[in-house]
Amino acid sequence: MTVARTSAYRRIATEEAFFTREVMQAYRALLAEPAFDDPGFRRLWGTFLSDRPRTVKLVERLIDLGEQRIADMDASGIDMQVLALTSPGVQAFDAPLARDLAQASNDQLAAAVRKYPDRFAGLAAIAVQDPAAAVKELERGVRTLGLKGAIINSHTRGEYLDDAKFWPILEAAEALGAPIYLHPNTPPRAMIEPFTGRGLDGAVFGFAVETALHMLRIIVSGALDRFPKLQFVLGHLGEGLPYWFFRLDFMHGRMVADKRFAGAQPLARKLSEYFTANITLTTSGMAWQPAIMFAHSVVGAERLMYAMDYPYQYVPEEVLVTDALPLSAADKKRFYQSNAEKVFSL
Ligand code: 1DF
Ligand code: MN
């Protein structure tokens, strides 16, 4: 089945993955290193880089930044993909390799965007493990290559962006007006063990637990008071967090008032208010009307965008679900098009 594009709105899909041959080879090299001890990476990429027919096809789709991808977009009614280096991107590597691969993949991404400017936009990969280099590459990506923000695939070898050593990256993103897409990664070694016995570490659930925790760490740290214009994008309908707003506000307020933890100081806003000031949600992988309408009702029409999560969740008829959402014509256009244009300066 295929779905046509529509003149009512441009469907911009905002969490769409690719990788380069060089990154794929570097993943293979990591998997071959006996001392490499990230079980989440091994379980995810050990599977995707195996010779199972489904994953071979997936890898083909990840690498293609041309005809096959455009054909899939045409078949699924997608006008534009906002592309990002797939998780964990360069964050799995030692800093020197991460820096080199970030530059090379950003160059290739920018070339694809130049070739298909009305179909692709891109986010810059950055070597978070070297904050100074990450700042430089983000500046180059946005100013020179025309990329629209940064992809950060959640933790970097078990470290989180609320650590002040990473704040130069947040400062640079705010100064550039460039959003950070905080995309999932598998839980780090210190967190993963209870997930693995039942296969719950990946996209099924572990991704969301880990990424939601990361977003909360950033908020609770006060980083968004320090960088109040900084914008984050959070997929999978906010990784479950909107459902928790009431209790998060209640319990966070109480623990701060009671001065229970040195790491949880008073914030300028209620915790949930950062979701209308600094965060835009996407529907990646969550094409389900009740959950989308709930998120819409609590964050508002300006803070919710469409995403498919191609090629991981490539469902050609998926947009029929989002086309049928009980939203006004104006809100539907915000959802598919205008919010993405605004957040990513498209
Ligand atoms: C999967 C899902 C893999 C998502 C991803 O990147 C990813 C998956 C490695 O199905 O294992 O981006 N996702 O965002 O849901
Ligand atoms: Mn994704």
mmCIF file of C-alpha atoms and ligand atoms in Angstrom:
data_model
loop_
_atom_site.group_PDB
_atom_site.id
_atom_site.type_symbol
_atom_site.label_atom_id
_atom_site.label_comp_id
_atom_site.label_asym_id
_atom_site.label_seq_id
_atom_site.Cartn_x
_atom_site.Cartn_y
_atom_site.Cartn_z
ATOM 1 C CA MET A 1 0.000 0.000 0.000
ATOM 2 C CA THR A 2 1.208 3.526 -0.698
ATOM 3 C CA VAL A 3 0.040 6.917 0.541
ATOM 4 C CA ALA A 4 0.117 10.051 -1.630
ATOM 5 C CA ARG A 5 1.527 13.384 -0.533
ATOM 6 C CA THR A 6 -1.105 16.064 0.070
ATOM 7 C CA SER A 7 -1.365 19.766 -0.722
ATOM 8 C CA ALA A 8 -2.941 20.438 2.705
ATOM 9 C CA TYR A 9 0.447 20.304 4.451
ATOM 10 C CA ARG A 10 3.971 19.106 3.923
ATOM 11 C CA ARG A 11 4.590 15.996 5.963
ATOM 12 C CA ILE A 12 7.984 16.528 7.580
ATOM 13 C CA ALA A 13 9.298 13.466 9.383
ATOM 14 C CA THR A 14 11.697 14.617 12.077
ATOM 15 C CA GLU A 15 13.522 11.574 13.530
ATOM 16 C CA GLU A 16 14.802 9.728 10.514
ATOM 17 C CA ALA A 17 17.999 7.706 10.647
ATOM 18 C CA PHE A 18 20.962 7.083 8.367
ATOM 19 C CA PHE A 19 24.547 6.005 8.691
ATOM 20 C CA THR A 20 27.618 5.992 6.515
ATOM 21 C CA ARG A 21 29.782 3.071 5.407
ATOM 22 C CA GLU A 22 32.594 4.427 7.583
ATOM 23 C CA VAL A 23 30.419 4.459 10.683
ATOM 24 C CA MET A 24 29.160 0.967 9.890
ATOM 25 C CA GLN A 25 32.751 -0.287 9.534
ATOM 26 C CA ALA A 26 33.684 1.390 12.814
ATOM 27 C CA TYR A 27 30.723 -0.347 14.503
ATOM 28 C CA ARG A 28 31.925 -3.675 13.132
ATOM 29 C CA ALA A 29 35.406 -2.953 14.463
ATOM 30 C CA LEU A 30 34.000 -2.175 17.931
ATOM 31 C CA LEU A 31 32.044 -5.427 17.946
ATOM 32 C CA ALA A 32 35.235 -7.290 17.070
ATOM 33 C CA GLU A 33 37.169 -5.766 19.997
ATOM 34 C CA PRO A 34 36.997 -8.198 22.944
ATOM 35 C CA ALA A 35 37.693 -5.377 25.438
ATOM 36 C CA PHE A 36 34.755 -3.240 24.237
ATOM 37 C CA ASP A 37 32.355 -3.538 27.140
ATOM 38 C CA ASP A 38 29.088 -1.811 26.224
ATOM 39 C CA PRO A 39 26.504 -4.601 26.366
ATOM 40 C CA GLY A 40 23.727 -2.410 24.976
ATOM 41 C CA PHE A 41 25.727 -1.601 21.865
ATOM 42 C CA ARG A 42 26.695 -5.232 21.408
ATOM 43 C CA ARG A 43 23.109 -6.425 21.697
ATOM 44 C CA LEU A 44 21.760 -3.754 19.315
ATOM 45 C CA TRP A 45 24.420 -3.630 16.621
ATOM 46 C CA GLY A 46 25.410 -7.268 16.975
ATOM 47 C CA THR A 47 21.888 -7.956 15.733
ATOM 48 C CA PHE A 48 21.552 -5.219 13.113
ATOM 49 C CA LEU A 49 24.935 -6.017 11.549
ATOM 50 C CA SER A 50 24.176 -9.754 11.405
ATOM 51 C CA ASP A 51 23.181 -11.522 8.210
ATOM 52 C CA ARG A 52 19.472 -11.895 8.998
ATOM 53 C CA PRO A 53 17.469 -10.881 5.902
ATOM 54 C CA ARG A 54 15.465 -8.229 7.747
ATOM 55 C CA THR A 55 18.525 -6.505 9.158
ATOM 56 C CA VAL A 56 20.407 -6.660 5.838
ATOM 57 C CA LYS A 57 17.532 -4.722 4.297
ATOM 58 C CA LEU A 58 17.527 -2.313 7.241
ATOM 59 C CA VAL A 59 21.233 -1.565 6.803
ATOM 60 C CA GLU A 60 20.695 -0.936 3.069
ATOM 61 C CA ARG A 61 18.024 1.581 3.922
ATOM 62 C CA LEU A 62 20.210 3.250 6.587
ATOM 63 C CA ILE A 63 23.069 3.766 4.142
ATOM 64 C CA ASP A 64 20.998 5.029 1.240
ATOM 65 C CA LEU A 65 20.727 8.817 1.020
ATOM 66 C CA GLY A 66 19.320 8.741 -2.496
ATOM 67 C CA GLU A 67 16.861 6.915 -4.704
ATOM 68 C CA GLN A 68 15.754 4.119 -2.378
ATOM 69 C CA ARG A 69 15.066 6.510 0.481
ATOM 70 C CA ILE A 70 13.219 8.958 -1.762
ATOM 71 C CA ALA A 71 11.155 6.064 -3.163
ATOM 72 C CA ASP A 72 10.202 4.987 0.361
ATOM 73 C CA MET A 73 9.261 8.576 1.235
ATOM 74 C CA ASP A 74 7.142 8.771 -1.905
ATOM 75 C CA ALA A 75 5.453 5.477 -1.019
ATOM 76 C CA SER A 76 4.654 6.626 2.511
ATOM 77 C CA GLY A 77 3.491 10.180 1.783
ATOM 78 C CA ILE A 78 6.533 11.871 3.381
ATOM 79 C CA ASP A 79 7.616 15.176 1.860
ATOM 80 C CA MET A 80 10.761 15.710 3.894
ATOM 81 C CA GLN A 81 13.009 13.804 6.289
ATOM 82 C CA VAL A 82 15.067 15.477 8.983
ATOM 83 C CA LEU A 83 18.024 13.094 9.007
ATOM 84 C CA ALA A 84 20.311 12.183 11.887
ATOM 85 C CA LEU A 85 23.202 9.769 12.297
ATOM 86 C CA THR A 86 21.698 6.648 13.844
ATOM 87 C CA SER A 87 22.209 5.818 17.508
ATOM 88 C CA PRO A 88 24.676 5.804 19.186
ATOM 89 C CA GLY A 89 26.356 7.590 16.283
ATOM 90 C CA VAL A 90 29.862 8.733 17.099
ATOM 91 C CA GLN A 91 29.240 8.680 20.844
ATOM 92 C CA ALA A 92 30.359 5.048 21.105
ATOM 93 C CA PHE A 93 33.959 5.720 20.074
ATOM 94 C CA ASP A 94 37.166 7.138 21.521
ATOM 95 C CA ALA A 95 37.275 10.896 21.034
ATOM 96 C CA PRO A 96 39.709 11.054 18.072
ATOM 97 C CA LEU A 97 37.690 8.584 15.993
ATOM 98 C CA ALA A 98 34.445 10.234 17.097
ATOM 99 C CA ARG A 99 35.674 13.633 15.894
ATOM 100 C CA ASP A 100 36.773 12.272 12.513
ATOM 101 C CA LEU A 101 33.589 10.296 11.931
ATOM 102 C CA ALA A 102 31.387 13.223 12.961
ATOM 103 C CA GLN A 103 33.039 15.488 10.401
ATOM 104 C CA ALA A 104 32.948 12.902 7.644
ATOM 105 C CA SER A 105 29.324 11.950 8.205
ATOM 106 C CA ASN A 106 28.254 15.593 8.459
ATOM 107 C CA ASP A 107 29.961 16.261 5.120
ATOM 108 C CA GLN A 108 28.121 13.333 3.518
ATOM 109 C CA LEU A 109 24.828 14.372 5.049
ATOM 110 C CA ALA A 110 25.257 17.943 3.824
ATOM 111 C CA ALA A 111 25.994 16.650 0.324
ATOM 112 C CA ALA A 112 22.756 14.646 0.329
ATOM 113 C CA VAL A 113 20.818 17.697 1.516
ATOM 114 C CA ARG A 114 22.357 19.775 -1.282
ATOM 115 C CA LYS A 115 21.289 17.139 -3.789
ATOM 116 C CA TYR A 116 17.700 16.883 -2.489
ATOM 117 C CA PRO A 117 17.084 20.216 -0.772
ATOM 118 C CA ASP A 118 13.309 19.934 -0.814
ATOM 119 C CA ARG A 119 13.331 16.338 0.529
ATOM 120 C CA PHE A 120 16.133 16.244 3.143
ATOM 121 C CA ALA A 121 17.337 18.368 6.026
ATOM 122 C CA GLY A 122 19.955 17.191 8.502
ATOM 123 C CA LEU A 123 21.240 17.373 12.062
ATOM 124 C CA ALA A 124 24.951 17.465 12.872
ATOM 125 C CA ALA A 125 26.649 14.582 14.670
ATOM 126 C CA ILE A 126 29.081 15.806 17.324
ATOM 127 C CA ALA A 127 31.761 14.131 19.431
ATOM 128 C CA VAL A 128 30.169 14.885 22.794
ATOM 129 C CA GLN A 129 33.112 13.168 24.549
ATOM 130 C CA ASP A 130 35.281 16.135 23.458
ATOM 131 C CA PRO A 131 33.090 19.154 24.253
ATOM 132 C CA ALA A 132 35.395 21.743 22.664
ATOM 133 C CA ALA A 133 35.539 19.790 19.413
ATOM 134 C CA ALA A 134 31.787 19.206 19.573
ATOM 135 C CA VAL A 135 31.189 22.952 19.791
ATOM 136 C CA LYS A 136 33.414 23.590 16.771
ATOM 137 C CA GLU A 137 31.742 20.884 14.722
ATOM 138 C CA LEU A 138 28.268 22.093 15.655
ATOM 139 C CA GLU A 139 29.233 25.605 14.560
ATOM 140 C CA ARG A 140 30.663 24.272 11.295
ATOM 141 C CA GLY A 141 27.635 22.052 10.758
ATOM 142 C CA VAL A 142 25.146 24.878 11.189
ATOM 143 C CA ARG A 143 27.037 27.841 9.734
ATOM 144 C CA THR A 144 29.008 26.202 6.934
ATOM 145 C CA LEU A 145 27.116 23.021 6.068
ATOM 146 C CA GLY A 146 23.579 24.318 6.583
ATOM 147 C CA LEU A 147 22.622 21.608 9.071
ATOM 148 C CA LYS A 148 19.730 22.438 11.387
ATOM 149 C CA GLY A 149 20.808 21.383 14.860
ATOM 150 C CA ALA A 150 22.590 18.568 16.684
ATOM 151 C CA ILE A 151 21.752 14.931 17.202
ATOM 152 C CA ILE A 152 22.806 13.672 20.618
ATOM 153 C CA ASN A 153 22.086 9.994 21.119
ATOM 154 C CA SER A 154 21.510 10.249 24.846
ATOM 155 C CA HIS A 155 24.309 9.235 27.203
ATOM 156 C CA THR A 156 27.900 9.266 26.017
ATOM 157 C CA ARG A 157 29.621 6.224 27.511
ATOM 158 C CA GLY A 158 27.516 6.552 30.629
ATOM 159 C CA GLU A 159 27.849 10.342 30.958
ATOM 160 C CA TYR A 160 24.950 12.820 30.827
ATOM 161 C CA LEU A 161 24.639 16.374 29.568
ATOM 162 C CA ASP A 162 23.750 17.736 33.003
ATOM 163 C CA ASP A 163 27.461 17.399 33.827
ATOM 164 C CA ALA A 164 28.779 20.971 33.602
ATOM 165 C CA LYS A 165 31.738 19.827 31.498
ATOM 166 C CA PHE A 166 29.252 19.436 28.613
ATOM 167 C CA TRP A 167 27.602 22.830 29.077
ATOM 168 C CA PRO A 168 29.730 24.550 26.427
ATOM 169 C CA ILE A 169 27.771 22.386 23.947
ATOM 170 C CA LEU A 170 24.470 23.618 25.376
ATOM 171 C CA GLU A 171 25.725 27.191 25.341
ATOM 172 C CA ALA A 172 26.787 26.919 21.695
ATOM 173 C CA ALA A 173 23.486 25.356 20.629
ATOM 174 C CA GLU A 174 21.577 28.151 22.327
ATOM 175 C CA ALA A 175 23.780 30.823 20.742
ATOM 176 C CA LEU A 176 23.350 29.264 17.279
ATOM 177 C CA GLY A 177 19.588 28.893 17.721
ATOM 178 C CA ALA A 178 20.178 25.215 16.920
ATOM 179 C CA PRO A 179 17.996 22.590 18.623
ATOM 180 C CA ILE A 180 19.410 19.423 20.166
ATOM 181 C CA TYR A 181 17.529 16.245 19.303
ATOM 182 C CA LEU A 182 17.973 14.094 22.418
ATOM 183 C CA HIS A 183 17.589 10.699 20.808
ATOM 184 C CA PRO A 184 17.625 7.332 22.607
ATOM 185 C CA ASN A 185 20.561 5.073 23.167
ATOM 186 C CA THR A 186 20.648 1.703 24.885
ATOM 187 C CA PRO A 187 21.065 1.982 28.662
ATOM 188 C CA PRO A 188 24.701 2.257 29.742
ATOM 189 C CA ARG A 189 26.490 -0.606 31.447
ATOM 190 C CA ALA A 190 25.629 0.656 34.930
ATOM 191 C CA MET A 191 21.900 0.550 34.138
ATOM 192 C CA ILE A 192 21.284 -2.218 31.657
ATOM 193 C CA GLU A 193 21.433 -5.471 33.546
ATOM 194 C CA PRO A 194 17.825 -5.775 34.749
ATOM 195 C CA PHE A 195 16.645 -5.031 31.195
ATOM 196 C CA THR A 196 18.535 -7.704 29.346
ATOM 197 C CA GLY A 197 17.142 -10.983 30.677
ATOM 198 C CA ARG A 198 13.819 -10.318 28.975
ATOM 199 C CA GLY A 199 15.098 -8.394 25.986
ATOM 200 C CA LEU A 200 13.738 -5.064 27.229
ATOM 201 C CA ASP A 201 16.886 -2.954 26.717
ATOM 202 C CA GLY A 202 16.286 -1.621 23.196
ATOM 203 C CA ALA A 203 13.571 0.322 21.412
ATOM 204 C CA VAL A 204 10.891 -1.760 23.119
ATOM 205 C CA PHE A 205 11.396 0.084 26.432
ATOM 206 C CA GLY A 206 14.999 0.561 27.621
ATOM 207 C CA PHE A 207 15.571 3.405 25.152
ATOM 208 C CA ALA A 208 12.674 5.352 26.621
ATOM 209 C CA VAL A 209 13.642 4.783 30.259
ATOM 210 C CA GLU A 210 17.207 5.901 29.655
ATOM 211 C CA THR A 211 16.342 8.930 27.511
ATOM 212 C CA ALA A 212 13.559 10.111 29.822
ATOM 213 C CA LEU A 213 16.022 9.935 32.706
ATOM 214 C CA HIS A 214 18.528 11.955 30.675
ATOM 215 C CA MET A 215 15.996 14.689 29.891
ATOM 216 C CA LEU A 216 15.011 14.885 33.566
ATOM 217 C CA ARG A 217 18.644 15.104 34.661
ATOM 218 C CA ILE A 218 19.123 18.072 32.315
ATOM 219 C CA ILE A 219 16.026 19.854 33.609
ATOM 220 C CA VAL A 220 16.650 19.163 37.296
ATOM 221 C CA SER A 221 20.280 20.318 36.967
ATOM 222 C CA GLY A 222 19.109 23.845 36.140
ATOM 223 C CA ALA A 223 20.718 23.787 32.672
ATOM 224 C CA LEU A 224 17.566 25.231 31.114
ATOM 225 C CA ASP A 225 17.564 28.115 33.599
ATOM 226 C CA ARG A 226 21.151 28.807 32.640
ATOM 227 C CA PHE A 227 20.356 28.514 28.886
ATOM 228 C CA PRO A 228 16.704 29.561 28.752
ATOM 229 C CA LYS A 229 16.464 29.816 24.957
ATOM 230 C CA LEU A 230 17.960 26.369 24.337
ATOM 231 C CA GLN A 231 15.595 24.020 22.509
ATOM 232 C CA PHE A 232 15.476 20.238 22.800
ATOM 233 C CA VAL A 233 13.525 17.800 20.675
ATOM 234 C CA LEU A 234 12.399 14.607 22.366
ATOM 235 C CA GLY A 235 10.986 11.649 20.443
ATOM 236 C CA HIS A 236 8.560 8.853 21.219
ATOM 237 C CA LEU A 237 6.045 11.387 22.556
ATOM 238 C CA GLY A 238 8.495 12.629 25.140
ATOM 239 C CA GLU A 239 9.674 9.160 26.176
ATOM 240 C CA GLY A 240 6.647 8.777 28.448
ATOM 241 C CA LEU A 241 7.290 11.925 30.473
ATOM 242 C CA PRO A 242 4.047 13.841 29.719
ATOM 243 C CA TYR A 243 2.101 11.106 31.472
ATOM 244 C CA TRP A 244 4.175 11.828 34.562
ATOM 245 C CA PHE A 245 3.870 15.631 34.662
ATOM 246 C CA PHE A 246 1.589 15.835 37.680
ATOM 247 C CA ARG A 247 3.671 13.565 39.873
ATOM 248 C CA LEU A 248 6.982 14.970 38.643
ATOM 249 C CA ASP A 249 5.883 18.481 39.589
ATOM 250 C CA PHE A 250 4.519 17.351 42.933
ATOM 251 C CA MET A 251 7.457 15.204 44.004
ATOM 252 C CA HIS A 252 10.182 17.407 42.554
ATOM 253 C CA GLY A 253 8.626 20.425 44.276
ATOM 254 C CA ARG A 254 8.549 18.588 47.554
ATOM 255 C CA MET A 255 12.093 17.252 47.436
ATOM 256 C CA VAL A 256 13.422 20.702 46.564
ATOM 257 C CA ALA A 257 11.404 22.374 49.324
ATOM 258 C CA ASP A 258 12.716 19.818 51.798
ATOM 259 C CA LYS A 259 16.302 20.380 50.571
ATOM 260 C CA ARG A 260 16.702 16.628 50.404
ATOM 261 C CA PHE A 261 19.417 16.414 47.733
ATOM 262 C CA ALA A 262 22.259 18.790 46.926
ATOM 263 C CA GLY A 263 21.856 17.886 43.240
ATOM 264 C CA ALA A 264 18.218 19.039 43.139
ATOM 265 C CA GLN A 265 18.177 22.792 43.706
ATOM 266 C CA PRO A 266 15.175 25.102 43.144
ATOM 267 C CA LEU A 267 14.325 25.800 39.497
ATOM 268 C CA ALA A 268 12.882 28.898 37.861
ATOM 269 C CA ARG A 269 9.824 26.958 36.668
ATOM 270 C CA LYS A 270 7.775 23.935 37.538
ATOM 271 C CA LEU A 271 9.412 20.886 36.019
ATOM 272 C CA SER A 272 6.622 20.298 33.470
ATOM 273 C CA GLU A 273 6.783 23.932 32.315
ATOM 274 C CA TYR A 274 10.116 23.291 30.601
ATOM 275 C CA PHE A 275 8.165 21.164 28.144
ATOM 276 C CA THR A 276 6.359 24.222 26.846
ATOM 277 C CA ALA A 277 9.405 26.521 27.021
ATOM 278 C CA ASN A 278 12.327 24.371 25.852
ATOM 279 C CA ILE A 279 11.166 21.024 24.473
ATOM 280 C CA THR A 280 9.229 19.895 21.413
ATOM 281 C CA LEU A 281 7.951 16.324 21.250
ATOM 282 C CA THR A 282 7.797 14.088 18.224
ATOM 283 C CA THR A 283 5.594 11.087 17.562
ATOM 284 C CA SER A 284 8.395 8.787 16.372
ATOM 285 C CA GLY A 285 7.307 5.190 16.712
ATOM 286 C CA MET A 286 4.083 6.179 18.517
ATOM 287 C CA ALA A 287 1.437 6.370 15.790
ATOM 288 C CA TRP A 288 -1.353 5.837 18.284
ATOM 289 C CA GLN A 289 -4.178 8.330 18.559
ATOM 290 C CA PRO A 290 -4.924 8.163 22.316
ATOM 291 C CA ALA A 291 -1.323 8.814 23.302
ATOM 292 C CA ILE A 292 -0.810 11.548 20.709
ATOM 293 C CA MET A 293 -3.997 13.352 21.752
ATOM 294 C CA PHE A 294 -2.995 13.142 25.395
ATOM 295 C CA ALA A 295 0.412 14.655 24.615
ATOM 296 C CA HIS A 296 -1.272 17.344 22.503
ATOM 297 C CA SER A 297 -3.592 18.178 25.377
ATOM 298 C CA VAL A 298 -0.770 18.733 27.866
ATOM 299 C CA VAL A 299 2.040 20.308 25.786
ATOM 300 C CA GLY A 300 -0.142 22.094 23.234
ATOM 301 C CA ALA A 301 -0.307 22.285 19.442
ATOM 302 C CA GLU A 302 2.965 24.197 19.124
ATOM 303 C CA ARG A 303 5.059 21.560 20.867
ATOM 304 C CA LEU A 304 4.245 18.367 18.982
ATOM 305 C CA MET A 305 5.678 17.233 15.624
ATOM 306 C CA TYR A 306 5.430 14.233 13.364
ATOM 307 C CA ALA A 307 8.245 11.659 13.058
ATOM 308 C CA MET A 308 8.282 8.147 11.636
ATOM 309 C CA ASP A 309 11.634 6.744 12.843
ATOM 310 C CA TYR A 310 12.514 5.467 9.375
ATOM 311 C CA PRO A 311 13.826 2.909 8.644
ATOM 312 C CA TYR A 312 13.405 1.242 12.041
ATOM 313 C CA GLN A 313 9.664 1.693 12.112
ATOM 314 C CA TYR A 314 8.994 2.074 8.408
ATOM 315 C CA VAL A 315 5.255 1.557 8.038
ATOM 316 C CA PRO A 316 4.248 2.937 4.631
ATOM 317 C CA GLU A 317 0.646 3.639 5.648
ATOM 318 C CA GLU A 318 1.542 5.142 9.033
ATOM 319 C CA VAL A 319 0.470 8.691 8.161
ATOM 320 C CA LEU A 320 -3.110 7.520 7.689
ATOM 321 C CA VAL A 321 -3.226 7.321 11.491
ATOM 322 C CA THR A 322 -1.893 10.844 11.986
ATOM 323 C CA ASP A 323 -3.980 12.237 9.099
ATOM 324 C CA ALA A 324 -7.044 10.990 10.984
ATOM 325 C CA LEU A 325 -6.177 12.670 14.303
ATOM 326 C CA PRO A 326 -9.078 14.767 15.593
ATOM 327 C CA LEU A 327 -7.135 18.039 15.274
ATOM 328 C CA SER A 328 -8.207 21.275 13.586
ATOM 329 C CA ALA A 329 -6.787 21.890 10.101
ATOM 330 C CA ALA A 330 -4.526 24.570 11.583
ATOM 331 C CA ASP A 331 -3.194 22.264 14.314
ATOM 332 C CA LYS A 332 -2.632 19.453 11.835
ATOM 333 C CA LYS A 333 -0.521 21.730 9.696
ATOM 334 C CA ARG A 334 1.434 22.737 12.817
ATOM 335 C CA PHE A 335 1.903 19.060 13.647
ATOM 336 C CA TYR A 336 3.182 17.949 10.240
ATOM 337 C CA GLN A 337 4.847 21.086 8.959
ATOM 338 C CA SER A 338 4.996 24.461 10.700
ATOM 339 C CA ASN A 339 6.370 23.366 14.065
ATOM 340 C CA ALA A 340 9.222 21.519 12.332
ATOM 341 C CA GLU A 341 9.866 24.541 10.100
ATOM 342 C CA LYS A 342 10.096 26.703 13.182
ATOM 343 C CA VAL A 343 12.133 24.381 15.429
ATOM 344 C CA PHE A 344 14.629 23.435 12.710
ATOM 345 C CA SER A 345 14.582 26.772 10.811
ATOM 346 C CA LEU A 346 13.661 24.951 7.599
HETATM 347 C C1 1DF B 1 15.627 1.186 16.937
HETATM 348 C C2 1DF B 1 14.663 2.157 17.183
HETATM 349 C C3 1DF B 1 16.928 1.562 16.654
HETATM 350 C C4 1DF B 1 15.018 3.502 17.161
HETATM 351 C C5 1DF B 1 17.260 2.920 16.589
HETATM 352 O O1 1DF B 1 18.517 3.340 16.361
HETATM 353 C C6 1DF B 1 16.274 3.889 16.784
HETATM 354 C C7 1DF B 1 15.273 -0.222 16.993
HETATM 355 C C8 1DF B 1 19.562 2.409 16.465
HETATM 356 O O2 1DF B 1 14.180 -0.581 16.563
HETATM 357 O O3 1DF B 1 16.088 -1.002 17.477
HETATM 358 O O4 1DF B 1 16.559 5.178 16.533
HETATM 359 N N1 1DF B 1 14.062 4.429 17.626
HETATM 360 O O5 1DF B 1 14.312 5.633 17.715
HETATM 361 O O6 1DF B 1 12.977 3.978 18.108
HETATM 362 MN MN MN B 2 15.025 6.867 16.352
#
